[in-house]
Amino acid sequence: MPFDPASWFTEAIDETGTAFSLKLKRKLHEEQTPFQKIEIFETETFGRLMVIDGCTMVSGRDNFLYHEMMSHPALFTHPAPRRVLIIGGGDCGTLREVLRHPEVERAQQVDIDERVTRLSEQYFPELCEANGDPRAELHFADGIEWVDKAAAGSLDVIIVDSTDPVGPGEVLFSETFYRHCRRALGEDGILVQQSESPLLHRELLQDMYRRMRAAGFAQQATLHFPQPIYPSGWWSATLAGNRDLRCFREQDAAQKSFACRYYNADIHRGALAVPEFLKDL
Ligand code: SAM
């Protein structure tokens, strides 16, 4: 069958000279919100796909890799994560994973665009199944303003599940934002942020490490994991804190009371292993 571009979604990125495509069944929705353009597709092999400003965000088939790795390593690194803030995360998949931890008492989610959540409720209901949990709070605001107003020491873990460092997501990679996060977290507090592709975005990782350190986070550690729909298919999340981030509650992780499809204590330990080309970060 000759390649028919009309029946494929393609994210082509000039800066990296890479592209990723998924064969489509149909387009389900498209809208321009005050913040970004959101598209929803039904694909042939990856379930539903959400795209924001032309960038893949979440697919039904592989989102578990990302949502589990954005939440469980940070939560099992903190000694007692009770108060969690998610910045971004509008599809609610990360919120669902956070709420699997029984010791979490409050999970606030702050996404700038309410339409992401409302469309996720409609097209990705499986990601929103914990939204009714009494511990969950959904807020719609700019994440940098939210953490600027947060009381000092009022949070245990901040998860930044944002879009790429362009458009509304750009401020979430700034030293100012990290300073606000440092102040809002207690001494044991952990920040974790999606940190793009270790292969394609090494310079961004270096910038993040530098800005996090300048903002008062003495330690950083990057977790890497597969994420097929994101550029290069190899993604990362970077932890920041003032404790040894390579130590985590291994026994609690091994004996966790909930099932995962990717995360376990071995995966956590392996994700922290530093490839030779990243050792000088
Ligand atoms: N997993 C995706 C990735 O790595 O690109 C991110 C998923 S989630 C849909 C990204 C969310 O970040 C979007 O819902 C977007 O509205 C939100 N966002 C972007 N900038 C933001 C900001 N300044 N404050 C709060 N949320 C923001």
mmCIF file with all atom_site columns, N, CA, C and O and ligand atoms in Angstrom, residues 36 50 52 56-57 66-67 87-91 110-113 116 141-144 161-164 168-172 194 196 230 235, ligand 1:
data_model
loop_
_atom_site.group_PDB
_atom_site.id
_atom_site.type_symbol
_atom_site.label_atom_id
_atom_site.label_alt_id
_atom_site.label_comp_id
_atom_site.label_asym_id
_atom_site.label_entity_id
_atom_site.label_seq_id
_atom_site.pdbx_PDB_ins_code
_atom_site.Cartn_x
_atom_site.Cartn_y
_atom_site.Cartn_z
_atom_site.occupancy
_atom_site.B_iso_or_equiv
_atom_site.pdbx_formal_charge
_atom_site.auth_seq_id
_atom_site.auth_comp_id
_atom_site.auth_asym_id
_atom_site.auth_atom_id
_atom_site.pdbx_PDB_model_num
ATOM   1   N N   . GLN A 1 36  ? -3.475 27.117 23.920 1.00 0.00 ? 36  GLN A N   1
ATOM   2   C CA  . GLN A 1 36  ? -2.806 26.184 22.999 1.00 0.00 ? 36  GLN A CA  1
ATOM   3   C C   . GLN A 1 36  ? -3.845 25.486 22.118 1.00 0.00 ? 36  GLN A C   1
ATOM   4   O O   . GLN A 1 36  ? -5.048 25.548 22.384 1.00 0.00 ? 36  GLN A O   1
ATOM   5   N N   . MET A 1 50  ? -3.469 12.401 22.251 1.00 0.00 ? 50  MET A N   1
ATOM   6   C CA  . MET A 1 50  ? -3.661 13.842 22.446 1.00 0.00 ? 50  MET A CA  1
ATOM   7   C C   . MET A 1 50  ? -2.410 14.570 21.973 1.00 0.00 ? 50  MET A C   1
ATOM   8   O O   . MET A 1 50  ? -1.293 14.161 22.291 1.00 0.00 ? 50  MET A O   1
ATOM   9   N N   . ILE A 1 52  ? -0.766 18.568 21.609 1.00 0.00 ? 52  ILE A N   1
ATOM   10  C CA  . ILE A 1 52  ? -0.909 19.991 21.973 1.00 0.00 ? 52  ILE A CA  1
ATOM   11  C C   . ILE A 1 52  ? 0.108  20.805 21.175 1.00 0.00 ? 52  ILE A C   1
ATOM   12  O O   . ILE A 1 52  ? 1.309  20.488 21.210 1.00 0.00 ? 52  ILE A O   1
ATOM   13  N N   . THR A 1 56  ? 3.152  15.546 20.502 1.00 0.00 ? 56  THR A N   1
ATOM   14  C CA  . THR A 1 56  ? 2.457  14.432 21.158 1.00 0.00 ? 56  THR A CA  1
ATOM   15  C C   . THR A 1 56  ? 2.486  14.623 22.670 1.00 0.00 ? 56  THR A C   1
ATOM   16  O O   . THR A 1 56  ? 3.519  14.998 23.238 1.00 0.00 ? 56  THR A O   1
ATOM   17  N N   . MET A 1 57  ? 1.370  14.385 23.312 1.00 0.00 ? 57  MET A N   1
ATOM   18  C CA  . MET A 1 57  ? 1.259  14.530 24.757 1.00 0.00 ? 57  MET A CA  1
ATOM   19  C C   . MET A 1 57  ? 1.049  13.182 25.433 1.00 0.00 ? 57  MET A C   1
ATOM   20  O O   . MET A 1 57  ? 1.755  12.832 26.363 1.00 0.00 ? 57  MET A O   1
ATOM   21  N N   . TYR A 1 66  ? 5.345  6.778  31.147 1.00 0.00 ? 66  TYR A N   1
ATOM   22  C CA  . TYR A 1 66  ? 5.630  8.159  31.579 1.00 0.00 ? 66  TYR A CA  1
ATOM   23  C C   . TYR A 1 66  ? 4.979  8.472  32.922 1.00 0.00 ? 66  TYR A C   1
ATOM   24  O O   . TYR A 1 66  ? 5.634  8.957  33.851 1.00 0.00 ? 66  TYR A O   1
ATOM   25  N N   . HIS A 1 67  ? 3.696  8.159  33.052 1.00 0.00 ? 67  HIS A N   1
ATOM   26  C CA  . HIS A 1 67  ? 2.994  8.549  34.282 1.00 0.00 ? 67  HIS A CA  1
ATOM   27  C C   . HIS A 1 67  ? 3.542  7.818  35.500 1.00 0.00 ? 67  HIS A C   1
ATOM   28  O O   . HIS A 1 67  ? 3.659  8.387  36.591 1.00 0.00 ? 67  HIS A O   1
ATOM   29  N N   . ILE A 1 87  ? 2.263  20.234 38.810 1.00 0.00 ? 87  ILE A N   1
ATOM   30  C CA  . ILE A 1 87  ? 2.144  21.392 37.925 1.00 0.00 ? 87  ILE A CA  1
ATOM   31  C C   . ILE A 1 87  ? 2.001  20.854 36.505 1.00 0.00 ? 87  ILE A C   1
ATOM   32  O O   . ILE A 1 87  ? 2.817  20.049 36.055 1.00 0.00 ? 87  ILE A O   1
ATOM   33  N N   . GLY A 1 88  ? 0.956  21.293 35.801 1.00 0.00 ? 88  GLY A N   1
ATOM   34  C CA  . GLY A 1 88  ? 0.659  20.704 34.486 1.00 0.00 ? 88  GLY A CA  1
ATOM   35  C C   . GLY A 1 88  ? -0.146 19.431 34.718 1.00 0.00 ? 88  GLY A C   1
ATOM   36  O O   . GLY A 1 88  ? -1.075 19.413 35.534 1.00 0.00 ? 88  GLY A O   1
ATOM   37  N N   . GLY A 1 89  ? 0.188  18.370 33.989 1.00 0.00 ? 89  GLY A N   1
ATOM   38  C CA  . GLY A 1 89  ? -0.462 17.089 34.225 1.00 0.00 ? 89  GLY A CA  1
ATOM   39  C C   . GLY A 1 89  ? -1.932 17.051 33.892 1.00 0.00 ? 89  GLY A C   1
ATOM   40  O O   . GLY A 1 89  ? -2.668 16.195 34.391 1.00 0.00 ? 89  GLY A O   1
ATOM   41  N N   . GLY A 1 90  ? -2.385 17.976 33.031 1.00 0.00 ? 90  GLY A N   1
ATOM   42  C CA  . GLY A 1 90  ? -3.814 18.148 32.779 1.00 0.00 ? 90  GLY A CA  1
ATOM   43  C C   . GLY A 1 90  ? -4.539 16.904 32.307 1.00 0.00 ? 90  GLY A C   1
ATOM   44  O O   . GLY A 1 90  ? -5.751 16.785 32.485 1.00 0.00 ? 90  GLY A O   1
ATOM   45  N N   . ASP A 1 91  ? -3.811 15.920 31.743 1.00 0.00 ? 91  ASP A N   1
ATOM   46  C CA  . ASP A 1 91  ? -4.500 14.699 31.313 1.00 0.00 ? 91  ASP A CA  1
ATOM   47  C C   . ASP A 1 91  ? -4.856 13.821 32.520 1.00 0.00 ? 91  ASP A C   1
ATOM   48  O O   . ASP A 1 91  ? -5.621 12.878 32.387 1.00 0.00 ? 91  ASP A O   1
ATOM   49  N N   . VAL A 1 110 ? -2.332 21.626 39.272 1.00 0.00 ? 110 VAL A N   1
ATOM   50  C CA  . VAL A 1 110 ? -2.509 22.996 38.761 1.00 0.00 ? 110 VAL A CA  1
ATOM   51  C C   . VAL A 1 110 ? -2.102 23.019 37.294 1.00 0.00 ? 110 VAL A C   1
ATOM   52  O O   . VAL A 1 110 ? -0.916 23.013 36.961 1.00 0.00 ? 110 VAL A O   1
ATOM   53  N N   . ASP A 1 111 ? -3.088 23.001 36.420 1.00 0.00 ? 111 ASP A N   1
ATOM   54  C CA  . ASP A 1 111 ? -2.818 23.090 34.983 1.00 0.00 ? 111 ASP A CA  1
ATOM   55  C C   . ASP A 1 111 ? -3.365 24.425 34.480 1.00 0.00 ? 111 ASP A C   1
ATOM   56  O O   . ASP A 1 111 ? -4.414 24.885 34.928 1.00 0.00 ? 111 ASP A O   1
ATOM   57  N N   . ILE A 1 112 ? -2.624 25.020 33.566 1.00 0.00 ? 112 ILE A N   1
ATOM   58  C CA  . ILE A 1 112 ? -3.015 26.376 33.102 1.00 0.00 ? 112 ILE A CA  1
ATOM   59  C C   . ILE A 1 112 ? -4.263 26.314 32.238 1.00 0.00 ? 112 ILE A C   1
ATOM   60  O O   . ILE A 1 112 ? -4.991 27.297 32.105 1.00 0.00 ? 112 ILE A O   1
ATOM   61  N N   . ASP A 1 113 ? -4.541 25.109 31.673 1.00 0.00 ? 113 ASP A N   1
ATOM   62  C CA  . ASP A 1 113 ? -5.599 25.024 30.658 1.00 0.00 ? 113 ASP A CA  1
ATOM   63  C C   . ASP A 1 113 ? -6.645 23.978 31.052 1.00 0.00 ? 113 ASP A C   1
ATOM   64  O O   . ASP A 1 113 ? -6.427 22.767 30.881 1.00 0.00 ? 113 ASP A O   1
ATOM   65  N N   . VAL A 1 116 ? -7.697 20.932 28.730 1.00 0.00 ? 116 VAL A N   1
ATOM   66  C CA  . VAL A 1 116 ? -6.943 19.676 28.638 1.00 0.00 ? 116 VAL A CA  1
ATOM   67  C C   . VAL A 1 116 ? -7.612 18.630 29.521 1.00 0.00 ? 116 VAL A C   1
ATOM   68  O O   . VAL A 1 116 ? -7.838 17.490 29.107 1.00 0.00 ? 116 VAL A O   1
ATOM   69  N N   . ALA A 1 141 ? -4.575 27.230 36.744 1.00 0.00 ? 141 ALA A N   1
ATOM   70  C CA  . ALA A 1 141 ? -3.825 28.490 36.902 1.00 0.00 ? 141 ALA A CA  1
ATOM   71  C C   . ALA A 1 141 ? -2.420 28.284 36.357 1.00 0.00 ? 141 ALA A C   1
ATOM   72  O O   . ALA A 1 141 ? -2.017 27.157 36.035 1.00 0.00 ? 141 ALA A O   1
ATOM   73  N N   . ASP A 1 142 ? -1.671 29.364 36.283 1.00 0.00 ? 142 ASP A N   1
ATOM   74  C CA  . ASP A 1 142 ? -0.279 29.263 35.839 1.00 0.00 ? 142 ASP A CA  1
ATOM   75  C C   . ASP A 1 142 ? 0.552  28.685 36.992 1.00 0.00 ? 142 ASP A C   1
ATOM   76  O O   . ASP A 1 142 ? 0.537  29.223 38.100 1.00 0.00 ? 142 ASP A O   1
ATOM   77  N N   . GLY A 1 143 ? 1.262  27.625 36.721 1.00 0.00 ? 143 GLY A N   1
ATOM   78  C CA  . GLY A 1 143 ? 1.996  26.943 37.782 1.00 0.00 ? 143 GLY A CA  1
ATOM   79  C C   . GLY A 1 143 ? 3.014  27.819 38.488 1.00 0.00 ? 143 GLY A C   1
ATOM   80  O O   . GLY A 1 143 ? 3.219  27.665 39.699 1.00 0.00 ? 143 GLY A O   1
ATOM   81  N N   . ILE A 1 144 ? 3.640  28.744 37.750 1.00 0.00 ? 144 ILE A N   1
ATOM   82  C CA  . ILE A 1 144 ? 4.680  29.567 38.398 1.00 0.00 ? 144 ILE A CA  1
ATOM   83  C C   . ILE A 1 144 ? 4.047  30.523 39.407 1.00 0.00 ? 144 ILE A C   1
ATOM   84  O O   . ILE A 1 144 ? 4.578  30.759 40.487 1.00 0.00 ? 144 ILE A O   1
ATOM   85  N N   . ASP A 1 161 ? 4.801  18.179 35.399 1.00 0.00 ? 161 ASP A N   1
ATOM   86  C CA  . ASP A 1 161 ? 4.423  17.370 34.236 1.00 0.00 ? 161 ASP A CA  1
ATOM   87  C C   . ASP A 1 161 ? 3.950  18.336 33.154 1.00 0.00 ? 161 ASP A C   1
ATOM   88  O O   . ASP A 1 161 ? 2.754  18.444 32.856 1.00 0.00 ? 161 ASP A O   1
ATOM   89  N N   . SER A 1 162 ? 4.895  19.099 32.625 1.00 0.00 ? 162 SER A N   1
ATOM   90  C CA  . SER A 1 162 ? 4.511  20.208 31.745 1.00 0.00 ? 162 SER A CA  1
ATOM   91  C C   . SER A 1 162 ? 4.800  19.866 30.287 1.00 0.00 ? 162 SER A C   1
ATOM   92  O O   . SER A 1 162 ? 5.432  18.853 29.978 1.00 0.00 ? 162 SER A O   1
ATOM   93  N N   . THR A 1 163 ? 4.352  20.743 29.426 1.00 0.00 ? 163 THR A N   1
ATOM   94  C CA  . THR A 1 163 ? 4.721  20.651 28.020 1.00 0.00 ? 163 THR A CA  1
ATOM   95  C C   . THR A 1 163 ? 6.204  21.017 27.901 1.00 0.00 ? 163 THR A C   1
ATOM   96  O O   . THR A 1 163 ? 6.889  21.246 28.899 1.00 0.00 ? 163 THR A O   1
ATOM   97  N N   . ASP A 1 164 ? 6.682  21.070 26.649 1.00 0.00 ? 164 ASP A N   1
ATOM   98  C CA  . ASP A 1 164 ? 8.100  21.380 26.426 1.00 0.00 ? 164 ASP A CA  1
ATOM   99  C C   . ASP A 1 164 ? 8.419  22.819 26.843 1.00 0.00 ? 164 ASP A C   1
ATOM   100 O O   . ASP A 1 164 ? 7.509  23.634 27.018 1.00 0.00 ? 164 ASP A O   1
ATOM   101 N N   . PRO A 1 168 ? 3.571  28.267 26.985 1.00 0.00 ? 168 PRO A N   1
ATOM   102 C CA  . PRO A 1 168 ? 3.242  28.436 28.412 1.00 0.00 ? 168 PRO A CA  1
ATOM   103 C C   . PRO A 1 168 ? 4.156  27.602 29.322 1.00 0.00 ? 168 PRO A C   1
ATOM   104 O O   . PRO A 1 168 ? 4.316  27.907 30.496 1.00 0.00 ? 168 PRO A O   1
ATOM   105 N N   . GLY A 1 169 ? 4.771  26.554 28.790 1.00 0.00 ? 169 GLY A N   1
ATOM   106 C CA  . GLY A 1 169 ? 5.617  25.701 29.633 1.00 0.00 ? 169 GLY A CA  1
ATOM   107 C C   . GLY A 1 169 ? 6.999  26.264 29.899 1.00 0.00 ? 169 GLY A C   1
ATOM   108 O O   . GLY A 1 169 ? 7.710  25.805 30.797 1.00 0.00 ? 169 GLY A O   1
ATOM   109 N N   . GLU A 1 170 ? 7.398  27.262 29.136 1.00 0.00 ? 170 GLU A N   1
ATOM   110 C CA  . GLU A 1 170 ? 8.785  27.762 29.223 1.00 0.00 ? 170 GLU A CA  1
ATOM   111 C C   . GLU A 1 170 ? 9.151  28.241 30.625 1.00 0.00 ? 170 GLU A C   1
ATOM   112 O O   . GLU A 1 170 ? 10.225 27.931 31.151 1.00 0.00 ? 170 GLU A O   1
ATOM   113 N N   . VAL A 1 171 ? 8.228  28.939 31.300 1.00 0.00 ? 171 VAL A N   1
ATOM   114 C CA  . VAL A 1 171 ? 8.544  29.505 32.623 1.00 0.00 ? 171 VAL A CA  1
ATOM   115 C C   . VAL A 1 171 ? 8.837  28.412 33.650 1.00 0.00 ? 171 VAL A C   1
ATOM   116 O O   . VAL A 1 171 ? 9.473  28.645 34.668 1.00 0.00 ? 171 VAL A O   1
ATOM   117 N N   . LEU A 1 172 ? 8.358  27.210 33.369 1.00 0.00 ? 172 LEU A N   1
ATOM   118 C CA  . LEU A 1 172 ? 8.524  26.120 34.340 1.00 0.00 ? 172 LEU A CA  1
ATOM   119 C C   . LEU A 1 172 ? 9.916  25.503 34.288 1.00 0.00 ? 172 LEU A C   1
ATOM   120 O O   . LEU A 1 172 ? 10.198 24.528 34.991 1.00 0.00 ? 172 LEU A O   1
ATOM   121 N N   . GLN A 1 194 ? 9.661  16.636 34.159 1.00 0.00 ? 194 GLN A N   1
ATOM   122 C CA  . GLN A 1 194 ? 9.954  15.953 32.909 1.00 0.00 ? 194 GLN A CA  1
ATOM   123 C C   . GLN A 1 194 ? 11.071 16.748 32.245 1.00 0.00 ? 194 GLN A C   1
ATOM   124 O O   . GLN A 1 194 ? 11.031 17.965 32.131 1.00 0.00 ? 194 GLN A O   1
ATOM   125 N N   . GLU A 1 196 ? 12.772 16.014 29.139 1.00 0.00 ? 196 GLU A N   1
ATOM   126 C CA  . GLU A 1 196 ? 12.959 15.788 27.692 1.00 0.00 ? 196 GLU A CA  1
ATOM   127 C C   . GLU A 1 196 ? 13.874 14.585 27.416 1.00 0.00 ? 196 GLU A C   1
ATOM   128 O O   . GLU A 1 196 ? 14.052 13.718 28.275 1.00 0.00 ? 196 GLU A O   1
ATOM   129 N N   . TYR A 1 230 ? 7.347  10.182 22.313 1.00 0.00 ? 230 TYR A N   1
ATOM   130 C CA  . TYR A 1 230 ? 8.092  11.445 22.462 1.00 0.00 ? 230 TYR A CA  1
ATOM   131 C C   . TYR A 1 230 ? 9.355  11.407 21.598 1.00 0.00 ? 230 TYR A C   1
ATOM   132 O O   . TYR A 1 230 ? 9.884  10.327 21.325 1.00 0.00 ? 230 TYR A O   1
ATOM   133 N N   . TRP A 1 235 ? 13.094 9.090  27.042 1.00 0.00 ? 235 TRP A N   1
ATOM   134 C CA  . TRP A 1 235 ? 12.725 10.267 27.788 1.00 0.00 ? 235 TRP A CA  1
ATOM   135 C C   . TRP A 1 235 ? 13.364 10.304 29.163 1.00 0.00 ? 235 TRP A C   1
ATOM   136 O O   . TRP A 1 235 ? 14.089 9.359  29.522 1.00 0.00 ? 235 TRP A O   1
HETATM 137 N N1  . SAM B 2 .   ? 3.659  14.383 29.182 1.00 0.00 ? 1   SAM B N1  1
HETATM 138 C C1  . SAM B 2 .   ? 3.602  15.628 28.443 1.00 0.00 ? 1   SAM B C1  1
HETATM 139 C C2  . SAM B 2 .   ? 4.985  16.054 27.996 1.00 0.00 ? 1   SAM B C2  1
HETATM 140 O O1  . SAM B 2 .   ? 5.980  15.564 28.554 1.00 0.00 ? 1   SAM B O1  1
HETATM 141 O O2  . SAM B 2 .   ? 5.031  16.906 27.087 1.00 0.00 ? 1   SAM B O2  1
HETATM 142 C C3  . SAM B 2 .   ? 2.925  16.664 29.300 1.00 0.00 ? 1   SAM B C3  1
HETATM 143 C C4  . SAM B 2 .   ? 1.510  16.291 29.504 1.00 0.00 ? 1   SAM B C4  1
HETATM 144 S S1  . SAM B 2 .   ? 0.456  17.506 30.158 1.00 0.00 ? 1   SAM B S1  1
HETATM 145 C C5  . SAM B 2 .   ? -0.804 17.442 28.980 1.00 0.00 ? 1   SAM B C5  1
HETATM 146 C C6  . SAM B 2 .   ? 1.260  19.051 29.862 1.00 0.00 ? 1   SAM B C6  1
HETATM 147 C C7  . SAM B 2 .   ? 0.441  20.138 30.492 1.00 0.00 ? 1   SAM B C7  1
HETATM 148 O O3  . SAM B 2 .   ? 1.239  21.255 30.879 1.00 0.00 ? 1   SAM B O3  1
HETATM 149 C C8  . SAM B 2 .   ? -0.634 20.715 29.558 1.00 0.00 ? 1   SAM B C8  1
HETATM 150 O O4  . SAM B 2 .   ? -1.901 20.283 30.006 1.00 0.00 ? 1   SAM B O4  1
HETATM 151 C C9  . SAM B 2 .   ? -0.471 22.231 29.662 1.00 0.00 ? 1   SAM B C9  1
HETATM 152 O O5  . SAM B 2 .   ? -1.705 22.922 29.712 1.00 0.00 ? 1   SAM B O5  1
HETATM 153 C C10 . SAM B 2 .   ? 0.317  22.350 30.962 1.00 0.00 ? 1   SAM B C10 1
HETATM 154 N N2  . SAM B 2 .   ? 1.062  23.606 31.130 1.00 0.00 ? 1   SAM B N2  1
HETATM 155 C C11 . SAM B 2 .   ? 1.889  24.218 30.253 1.00 0.00 ? 1   SAM B C11 1
HETATM 156 N N3  . SAM B 2 .   ? 2.381  25.366 30.781 1.00 0.00 ? 1   SAM B N3  1
HETATM 157 C C12 . SAM B 2 .   ? 1.865  25.463 32.043 1.00 0.00 ? 1   SAM B C12 1
HETATM 158 C C13 . SAM B 2 .   ? 2.004  26.410 33.104 1.00 0.00 ? 1   SAM B C13 1
HETATM 159 N N4  . SAM B 2 .   ? 2.781  27.502 32.967 1.00 0.00 ? 1   SAM B N4  1
HETATM 160 N N5  . SAM B 2 .   ? 1.342  26.181 34.269 1.00 0.00 ? 1   SAM B N5  1
HETATM 161 C C14 . SAM B 2 .   ? 0.553  25.067 34.414 1.00 0.00 ? 1   SAM B C14 1
HETATM 162 N N6  . SAM B 2 .   ? 0.378  24.139 33.445 1.00 0.00 ? 1   SAM B N6  1
HETATM 163 C C15 . SAM B 2 .   ? 1.029  24.341 32.268 1.00 0.00 ? 1   SAM B C15 1
#
